Tab-separated table of C-alpha atoms in Angstrom:
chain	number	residue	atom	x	y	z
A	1	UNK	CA	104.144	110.565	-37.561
A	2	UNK	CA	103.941	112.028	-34.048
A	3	UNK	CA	106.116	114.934	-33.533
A	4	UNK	CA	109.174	113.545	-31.989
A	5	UNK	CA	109.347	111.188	-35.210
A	6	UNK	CA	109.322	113.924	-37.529
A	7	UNK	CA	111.679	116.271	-35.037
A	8	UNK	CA	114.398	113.190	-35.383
A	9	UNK	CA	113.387	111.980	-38.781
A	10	UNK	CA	114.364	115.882	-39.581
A	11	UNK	CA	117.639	115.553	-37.373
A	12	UNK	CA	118.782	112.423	-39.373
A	13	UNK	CA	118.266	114.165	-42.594
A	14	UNK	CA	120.027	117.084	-42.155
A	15	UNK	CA	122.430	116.460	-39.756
A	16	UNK	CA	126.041	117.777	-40.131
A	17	UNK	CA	127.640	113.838	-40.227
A	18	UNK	CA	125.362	112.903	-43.173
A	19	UNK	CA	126.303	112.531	-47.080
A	20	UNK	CA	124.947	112.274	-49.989
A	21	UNK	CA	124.622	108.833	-49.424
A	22	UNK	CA	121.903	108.685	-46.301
A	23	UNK	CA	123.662	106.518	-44.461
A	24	UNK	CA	124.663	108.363	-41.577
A	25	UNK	CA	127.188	107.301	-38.362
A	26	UNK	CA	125.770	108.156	-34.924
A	27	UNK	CA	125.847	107.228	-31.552
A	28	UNK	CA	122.125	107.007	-29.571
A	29	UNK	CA	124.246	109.013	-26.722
A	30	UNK	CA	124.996	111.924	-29.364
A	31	UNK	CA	121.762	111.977	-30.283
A	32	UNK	CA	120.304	112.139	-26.926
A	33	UNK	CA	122.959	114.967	-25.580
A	34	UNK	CA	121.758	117.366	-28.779
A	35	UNK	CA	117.920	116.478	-28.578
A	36	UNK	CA	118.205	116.865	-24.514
A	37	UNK	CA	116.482	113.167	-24.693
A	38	UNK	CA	117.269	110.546	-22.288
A	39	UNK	CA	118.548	107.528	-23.461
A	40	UNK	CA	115.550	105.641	-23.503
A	41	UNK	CA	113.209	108.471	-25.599
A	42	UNK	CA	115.920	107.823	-28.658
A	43	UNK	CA	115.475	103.915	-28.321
A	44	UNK	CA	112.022	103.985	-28.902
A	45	UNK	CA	112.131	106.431	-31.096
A	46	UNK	CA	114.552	104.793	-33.361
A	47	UNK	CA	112.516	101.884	-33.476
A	48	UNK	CA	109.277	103.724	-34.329
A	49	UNK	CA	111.247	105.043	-37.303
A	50	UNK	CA	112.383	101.371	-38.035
A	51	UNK	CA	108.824	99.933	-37.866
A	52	UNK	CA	107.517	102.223	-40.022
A	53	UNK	CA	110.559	101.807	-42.736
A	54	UNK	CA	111.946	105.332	-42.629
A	55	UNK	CA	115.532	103.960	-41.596
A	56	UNK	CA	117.163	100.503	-41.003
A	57	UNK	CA	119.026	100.010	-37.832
A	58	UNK	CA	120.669	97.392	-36.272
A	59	UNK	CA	121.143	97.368	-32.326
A	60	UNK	CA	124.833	97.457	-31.155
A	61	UNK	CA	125.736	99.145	-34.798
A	62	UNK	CA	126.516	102.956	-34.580
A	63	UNK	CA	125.377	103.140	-38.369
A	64	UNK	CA	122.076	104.530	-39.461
A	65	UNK	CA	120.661	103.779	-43.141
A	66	UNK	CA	117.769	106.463	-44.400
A	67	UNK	CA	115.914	104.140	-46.120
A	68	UNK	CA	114.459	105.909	-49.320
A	69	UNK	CA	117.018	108.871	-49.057
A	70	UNK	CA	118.617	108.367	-52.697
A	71	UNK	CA	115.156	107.957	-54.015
A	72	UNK	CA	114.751	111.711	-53.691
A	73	UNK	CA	117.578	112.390	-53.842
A	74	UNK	CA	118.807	111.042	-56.888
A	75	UNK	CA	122.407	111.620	-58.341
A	76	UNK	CA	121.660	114.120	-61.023
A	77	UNK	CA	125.023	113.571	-63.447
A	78	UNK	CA	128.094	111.130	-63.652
A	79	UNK	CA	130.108	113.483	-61.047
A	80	UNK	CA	127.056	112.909	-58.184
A	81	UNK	CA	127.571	109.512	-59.008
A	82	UNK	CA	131.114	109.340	-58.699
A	83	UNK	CA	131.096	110.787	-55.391
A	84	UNK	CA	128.362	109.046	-54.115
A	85	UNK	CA	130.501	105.400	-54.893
A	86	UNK	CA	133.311	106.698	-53.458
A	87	UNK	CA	131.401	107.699	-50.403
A	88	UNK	CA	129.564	104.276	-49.875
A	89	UNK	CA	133.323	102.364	-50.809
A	90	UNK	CA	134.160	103.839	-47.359
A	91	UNK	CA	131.465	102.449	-45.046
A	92	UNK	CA	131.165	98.695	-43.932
A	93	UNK	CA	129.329	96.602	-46.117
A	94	UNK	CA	127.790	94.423	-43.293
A	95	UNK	CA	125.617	97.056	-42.428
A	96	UNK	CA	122.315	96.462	-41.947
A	97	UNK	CA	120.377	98.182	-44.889
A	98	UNK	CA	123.366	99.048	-46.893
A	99	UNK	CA	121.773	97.542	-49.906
A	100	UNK	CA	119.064	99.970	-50.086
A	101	UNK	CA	121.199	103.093	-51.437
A	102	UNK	CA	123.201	100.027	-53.604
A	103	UNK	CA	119.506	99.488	-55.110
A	104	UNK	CA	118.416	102.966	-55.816
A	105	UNK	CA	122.249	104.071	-57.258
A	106	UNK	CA	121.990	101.432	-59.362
A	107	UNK	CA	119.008	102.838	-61.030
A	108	UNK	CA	120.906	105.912	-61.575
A	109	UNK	CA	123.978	103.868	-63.311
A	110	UNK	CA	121.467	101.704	-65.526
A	111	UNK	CA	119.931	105.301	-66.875
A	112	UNK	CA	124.085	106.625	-67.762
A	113	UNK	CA	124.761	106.803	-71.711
A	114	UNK	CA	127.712	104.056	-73.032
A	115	UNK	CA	129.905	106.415	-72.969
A	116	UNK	CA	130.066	105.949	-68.709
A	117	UNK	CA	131.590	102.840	-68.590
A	118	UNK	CA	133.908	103.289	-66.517
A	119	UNK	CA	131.681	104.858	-63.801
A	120	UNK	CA	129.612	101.208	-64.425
A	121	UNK	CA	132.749	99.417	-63.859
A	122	UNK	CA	133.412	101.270	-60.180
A	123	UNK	CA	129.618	100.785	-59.510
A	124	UNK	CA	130.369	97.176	-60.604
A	125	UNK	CA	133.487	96.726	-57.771
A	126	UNK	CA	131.484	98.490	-55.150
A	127	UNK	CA	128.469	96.067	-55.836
A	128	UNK	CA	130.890	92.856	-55.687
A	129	UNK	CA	132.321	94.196	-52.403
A	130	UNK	CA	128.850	93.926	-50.658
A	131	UNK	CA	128.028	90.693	-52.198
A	132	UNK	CA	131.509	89.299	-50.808
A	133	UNK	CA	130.512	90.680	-47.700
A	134	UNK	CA	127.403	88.976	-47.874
A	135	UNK	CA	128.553	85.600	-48.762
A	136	UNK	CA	130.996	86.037	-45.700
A	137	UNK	CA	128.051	86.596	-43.317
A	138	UNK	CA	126.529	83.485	-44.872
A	139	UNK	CA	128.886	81.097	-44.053
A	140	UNK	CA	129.186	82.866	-40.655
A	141	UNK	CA	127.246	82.519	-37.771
A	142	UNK	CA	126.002	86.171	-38.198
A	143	UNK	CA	122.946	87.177	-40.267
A	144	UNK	CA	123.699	91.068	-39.887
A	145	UNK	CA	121.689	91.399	-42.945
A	146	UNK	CA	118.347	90.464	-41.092
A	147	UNK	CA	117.178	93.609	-39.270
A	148	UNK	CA	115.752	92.844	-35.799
A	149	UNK	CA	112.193	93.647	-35.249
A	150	UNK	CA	112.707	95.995	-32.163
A	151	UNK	CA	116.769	96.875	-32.561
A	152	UNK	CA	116.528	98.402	-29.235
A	153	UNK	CA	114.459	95.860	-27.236
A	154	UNK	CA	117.069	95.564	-24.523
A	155	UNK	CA	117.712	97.647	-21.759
A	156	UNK	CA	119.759	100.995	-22.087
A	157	UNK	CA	122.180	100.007	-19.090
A	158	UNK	CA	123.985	98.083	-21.878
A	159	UNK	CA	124.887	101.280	-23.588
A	160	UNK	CA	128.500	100.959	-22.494
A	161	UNK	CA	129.273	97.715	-23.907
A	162	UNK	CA	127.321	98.676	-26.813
A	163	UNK	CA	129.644	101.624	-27.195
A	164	UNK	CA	132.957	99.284	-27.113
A	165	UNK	CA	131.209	96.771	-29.059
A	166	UNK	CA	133.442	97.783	-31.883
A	167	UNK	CA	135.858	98.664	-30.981
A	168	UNK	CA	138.620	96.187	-32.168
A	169	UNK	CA	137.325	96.145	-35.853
A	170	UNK	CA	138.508	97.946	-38.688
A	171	UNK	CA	136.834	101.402	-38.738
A	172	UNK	CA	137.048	103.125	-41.491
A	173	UNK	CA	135.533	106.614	-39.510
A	174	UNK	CA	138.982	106.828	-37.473
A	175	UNK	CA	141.124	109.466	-38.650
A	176	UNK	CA	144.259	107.548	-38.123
A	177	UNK	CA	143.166	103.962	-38.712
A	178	UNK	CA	145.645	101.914	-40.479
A	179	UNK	CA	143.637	99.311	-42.853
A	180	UNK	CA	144.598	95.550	-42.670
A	181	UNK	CA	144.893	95.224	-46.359
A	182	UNK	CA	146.492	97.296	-48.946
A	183	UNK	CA	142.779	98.608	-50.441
A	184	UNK	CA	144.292	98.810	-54.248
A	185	UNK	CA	146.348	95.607	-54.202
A	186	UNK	CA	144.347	93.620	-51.350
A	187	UNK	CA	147.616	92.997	-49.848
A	188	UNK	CA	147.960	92.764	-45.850
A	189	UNK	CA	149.995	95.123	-44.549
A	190	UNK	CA	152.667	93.986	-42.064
A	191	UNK	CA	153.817	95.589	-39.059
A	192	UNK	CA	157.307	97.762	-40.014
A	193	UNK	CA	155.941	98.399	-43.613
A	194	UNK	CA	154.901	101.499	-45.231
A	195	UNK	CA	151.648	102.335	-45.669
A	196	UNK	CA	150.208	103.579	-48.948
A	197	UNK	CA	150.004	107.162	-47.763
A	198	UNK	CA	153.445	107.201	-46.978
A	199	UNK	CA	154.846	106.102	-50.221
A	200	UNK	CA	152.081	107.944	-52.285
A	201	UNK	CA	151.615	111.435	-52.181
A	202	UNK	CA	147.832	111.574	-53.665
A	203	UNK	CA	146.874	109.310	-50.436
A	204	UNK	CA	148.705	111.323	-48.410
A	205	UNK	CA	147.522	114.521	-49.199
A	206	UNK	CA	143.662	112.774	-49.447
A	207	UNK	CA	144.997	111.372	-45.701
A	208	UNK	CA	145.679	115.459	-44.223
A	209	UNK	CA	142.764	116.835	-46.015
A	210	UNK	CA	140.286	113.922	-43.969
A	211	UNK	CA	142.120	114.754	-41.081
A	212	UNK	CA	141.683	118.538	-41.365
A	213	UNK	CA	138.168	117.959	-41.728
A	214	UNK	CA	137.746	115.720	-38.820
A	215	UNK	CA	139.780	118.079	-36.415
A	216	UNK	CA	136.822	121.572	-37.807
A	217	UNK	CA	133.982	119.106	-36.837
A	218	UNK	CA	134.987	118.214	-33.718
A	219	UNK	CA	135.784	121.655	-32.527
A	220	UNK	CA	132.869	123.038	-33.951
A	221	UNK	CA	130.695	120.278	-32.530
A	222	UNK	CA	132.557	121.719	-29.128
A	223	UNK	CA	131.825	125.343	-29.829
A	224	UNK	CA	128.243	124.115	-29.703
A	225	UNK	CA	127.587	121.907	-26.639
A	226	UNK	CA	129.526	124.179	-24.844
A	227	UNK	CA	127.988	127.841	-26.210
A	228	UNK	CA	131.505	128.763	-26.974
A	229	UNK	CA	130.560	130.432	-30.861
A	230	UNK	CA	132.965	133.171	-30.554
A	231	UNK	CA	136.195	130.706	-29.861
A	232	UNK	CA	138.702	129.752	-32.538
A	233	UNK	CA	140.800	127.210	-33.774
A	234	UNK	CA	144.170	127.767	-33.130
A	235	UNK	CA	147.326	125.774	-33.946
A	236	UNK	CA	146.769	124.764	-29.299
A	237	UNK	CA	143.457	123.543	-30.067
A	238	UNK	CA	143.863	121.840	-33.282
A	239	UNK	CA	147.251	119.921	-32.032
A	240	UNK	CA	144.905	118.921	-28.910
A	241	UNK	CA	142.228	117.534	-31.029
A	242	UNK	CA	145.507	116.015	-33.662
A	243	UNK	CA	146.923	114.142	-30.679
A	244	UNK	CA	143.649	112.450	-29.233
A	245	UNK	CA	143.133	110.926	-33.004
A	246	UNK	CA	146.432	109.619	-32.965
A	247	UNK	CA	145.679	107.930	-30.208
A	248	UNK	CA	143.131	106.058	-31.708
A	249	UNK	CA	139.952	107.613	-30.631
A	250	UNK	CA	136.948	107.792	-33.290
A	251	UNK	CA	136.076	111.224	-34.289
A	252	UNK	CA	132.154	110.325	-32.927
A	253	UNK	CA	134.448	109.129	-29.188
A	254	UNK	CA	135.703	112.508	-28.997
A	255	UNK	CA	132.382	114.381	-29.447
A	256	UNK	CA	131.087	111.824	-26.828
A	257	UNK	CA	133.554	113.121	-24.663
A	258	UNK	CA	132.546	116.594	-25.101
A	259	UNK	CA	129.465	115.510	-24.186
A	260	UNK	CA	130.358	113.359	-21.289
A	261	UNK	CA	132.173	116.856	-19.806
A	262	UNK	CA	129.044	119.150	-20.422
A	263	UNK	CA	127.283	116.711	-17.938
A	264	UNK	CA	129.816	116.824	-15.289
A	265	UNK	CA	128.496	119.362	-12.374
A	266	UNK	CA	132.640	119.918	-11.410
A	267	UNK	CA	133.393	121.050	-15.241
A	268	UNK	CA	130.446	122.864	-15.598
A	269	UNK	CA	131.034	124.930	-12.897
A	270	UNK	CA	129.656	123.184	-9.579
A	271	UNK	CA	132.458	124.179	-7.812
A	272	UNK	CA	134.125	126.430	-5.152
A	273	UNK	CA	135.298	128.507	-7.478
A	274	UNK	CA	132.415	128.774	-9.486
A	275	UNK	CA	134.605	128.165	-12.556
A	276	UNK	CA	134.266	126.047	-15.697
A	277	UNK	CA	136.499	123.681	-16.945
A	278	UNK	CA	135.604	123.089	-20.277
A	279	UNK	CA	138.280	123.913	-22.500
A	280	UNK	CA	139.459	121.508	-25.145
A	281	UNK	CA	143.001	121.055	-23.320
A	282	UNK	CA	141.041	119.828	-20.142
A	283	UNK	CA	138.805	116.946	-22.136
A	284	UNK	CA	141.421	115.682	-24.372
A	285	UNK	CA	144.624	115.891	-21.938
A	286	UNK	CA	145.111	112.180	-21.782
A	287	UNK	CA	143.399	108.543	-22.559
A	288	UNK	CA	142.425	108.584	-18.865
A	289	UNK	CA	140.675	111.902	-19.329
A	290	UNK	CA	138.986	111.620	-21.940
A	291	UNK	CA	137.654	107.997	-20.968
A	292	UNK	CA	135.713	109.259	-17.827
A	293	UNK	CA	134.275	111.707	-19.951
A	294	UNK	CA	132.984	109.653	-22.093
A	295	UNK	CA	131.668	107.378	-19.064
A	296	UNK	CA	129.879	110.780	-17.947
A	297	UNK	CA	128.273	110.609	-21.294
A	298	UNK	CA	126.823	107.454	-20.987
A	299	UNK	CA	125.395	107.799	-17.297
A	300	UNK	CA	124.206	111.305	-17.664
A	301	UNK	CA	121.328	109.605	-14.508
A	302	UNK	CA	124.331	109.311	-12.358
A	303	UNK	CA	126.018	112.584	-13.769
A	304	UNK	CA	121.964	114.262	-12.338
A	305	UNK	CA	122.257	113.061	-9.345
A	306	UNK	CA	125.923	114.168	-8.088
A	307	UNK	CA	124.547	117.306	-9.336
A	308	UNK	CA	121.843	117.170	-7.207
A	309	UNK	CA	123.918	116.262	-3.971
A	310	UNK	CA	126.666	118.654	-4.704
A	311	UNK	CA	123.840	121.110	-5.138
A	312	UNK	CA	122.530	120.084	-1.705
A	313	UNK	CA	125.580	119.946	0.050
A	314	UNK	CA	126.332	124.220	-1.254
A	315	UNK	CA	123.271	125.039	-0.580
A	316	UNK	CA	124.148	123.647	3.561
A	317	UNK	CA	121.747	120.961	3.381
A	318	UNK	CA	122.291	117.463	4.987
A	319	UNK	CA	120.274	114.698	6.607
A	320	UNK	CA	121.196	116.172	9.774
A	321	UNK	CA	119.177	119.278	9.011
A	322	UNK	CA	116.052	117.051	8.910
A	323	UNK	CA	113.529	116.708	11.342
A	324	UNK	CA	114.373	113.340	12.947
A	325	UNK	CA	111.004	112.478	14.741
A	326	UNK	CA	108.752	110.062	13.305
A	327	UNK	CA	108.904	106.028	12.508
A	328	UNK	CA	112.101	104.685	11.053
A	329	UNK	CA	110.424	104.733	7.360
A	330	UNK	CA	109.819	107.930	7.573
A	331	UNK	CA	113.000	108.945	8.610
A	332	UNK	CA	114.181	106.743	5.809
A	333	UNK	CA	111.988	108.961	3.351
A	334	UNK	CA	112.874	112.106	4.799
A	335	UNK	CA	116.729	110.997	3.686
């Protein structure tokens, strides 16, 4: 592979949001505000990666499958297993590719002694859940189970609907998502009744322990964009990053947000005051906030370029400072 390949065949595989699994969730946006890529440089990328069969990816799908990942990395006793079915239980079943860590997991269960039936059995459920799925898409218009050739043939201005592409579906990544079916009794839940975490206190302690871990990623993943290592997580800070799940943001919206405020010039300290504003309570104050940063994020050209003019405009540089002589196109270039 040529080096930028390996460099994000290498991110993929050992990035903080991955599992056991190798099926990783990921915006292109997150990937191109760590890498310092633009947009365009993870597209093709991405695709190289899909051509050659290291992952399976389907364009307008934040979800990532690392092809031969479970091959080695093989579940090495009944616990691995375990986890790993619980893990995969978790993510859509649609997904393009999601039978490849089925295939090599069930490998793993075919090798068990008798005496793990009962880890075949939840292999067994997990299995029937993707070929519901399946039959589903069948009798759909969709064929989400054919990977496109080129998942990112189209042009990256459509990153923003991309982005929202989802976002009415259930979504099993939000903190606070309420499901629309009971998941043990396959019930639908009604507005008004209680949900299973609230009546059992195994799913509610499972529910705060997710949650916990959702709020240290986030602010860690904030400690880094913004070079803060020495800050800490207070009961402020964690309430902050609390209240903008609740709202219903994705734990991958709010890092986009982060991201969308380390490219604004104002935040970052092109200002009068030479002062940053990049403190947790200044991204996640409200909806509205935290919606323009995540804008930023996804126009980072635009984001360049009022840099650039604020820039120009400190510095006491104008069109008026130009040289006005010459033909009107060159006036036009000296603008």
């Amino acid at each position: 592979m040529p080096d930028k390949e390996k460099l994000l065949a290498l991110y993929l595989l050992t990035h903080p949001t991955g599992d056991m699994t190798g099926v990783i969730r990921i915006l292109p946006e997150t990937i191109m505000g760590e890498l310092k890529w633009s947009l365009e440089e993870v597209h093709e990328t991405l695709s190289e990666l899909f051509q050659k069969g290291f992952l399976t990816v389907k364009k307008d799908s934040q979800w990532i499958v690392i092809n031969n990942f479970l091959k080695f990395n093989a579940p090495e006793n009944p616990n691995q297993i375990k986890a790993i079915i619980k893990l995969l239980a978790r993510i859509p079943k649609n997904i393009a590719g999601f039978d490849k860590p089925l295939s090599y997991l069930l490998g793993a269960v075919n090798a068990l002694n008798n005496k793990d039936e009962k880890l075949k059995q939840q292999f067994n459920e997990l299995l029937a859940d993707y070929e519901q799925e399946q039959e589903a898409l069948a009798e759909g218009s969709e064929t989400l189970s054919e990977p496109f050739e080129n998942p990112f043939k189209t042009s990256s201005s459509n990153s923003s609907s991309k982005y929202n592409s989802n976002s009415n579906s259930k979504d099993p990544c939000r903190v606070d998502t309420r499901p629309h079916e009971d998941e043990q009794t396959g019930e639908v839940i009604l507005s008004g009744e209680q949900l299973p975490e609230e009546t059992n206190p195994k799913a509610r302690a499972s529910s705060q322990q997710k949650q916990a871990r959702a709020i240290d990623d986030i602010f860690q993943y904030w400690q880094t964009i913004m070079d803060h290592p020495n800050a800490r997580l207070d009961d402020k800070r964690r309430k902050l990053i609390r209240n903008a799940l609740k709202t219903g943001y994705a734990v991958n919206d709010l890092k986009t947000a982060i991201l969308g405020c380390s490219y604004t010039p104002h935040n970052m300290g092109d200002n009068d005051r030479g002062q940053r504003y990049d403190g947790l309570h200044v991204i996640f104050r409200n909806a509205d906030q935290i919606d323009r940063f995540i804008h930023n994020a996804m126009n980072q050209e635009s984001m360049d370029a009022n840099r650039e003019i604020h820039q120009r405009g400190k510095n006491g540089l104008s069109f008026l400072d130009n040289d006005l002589s010459g033909t009107p196109d060159e006036l036009w270039d000296k603008c």
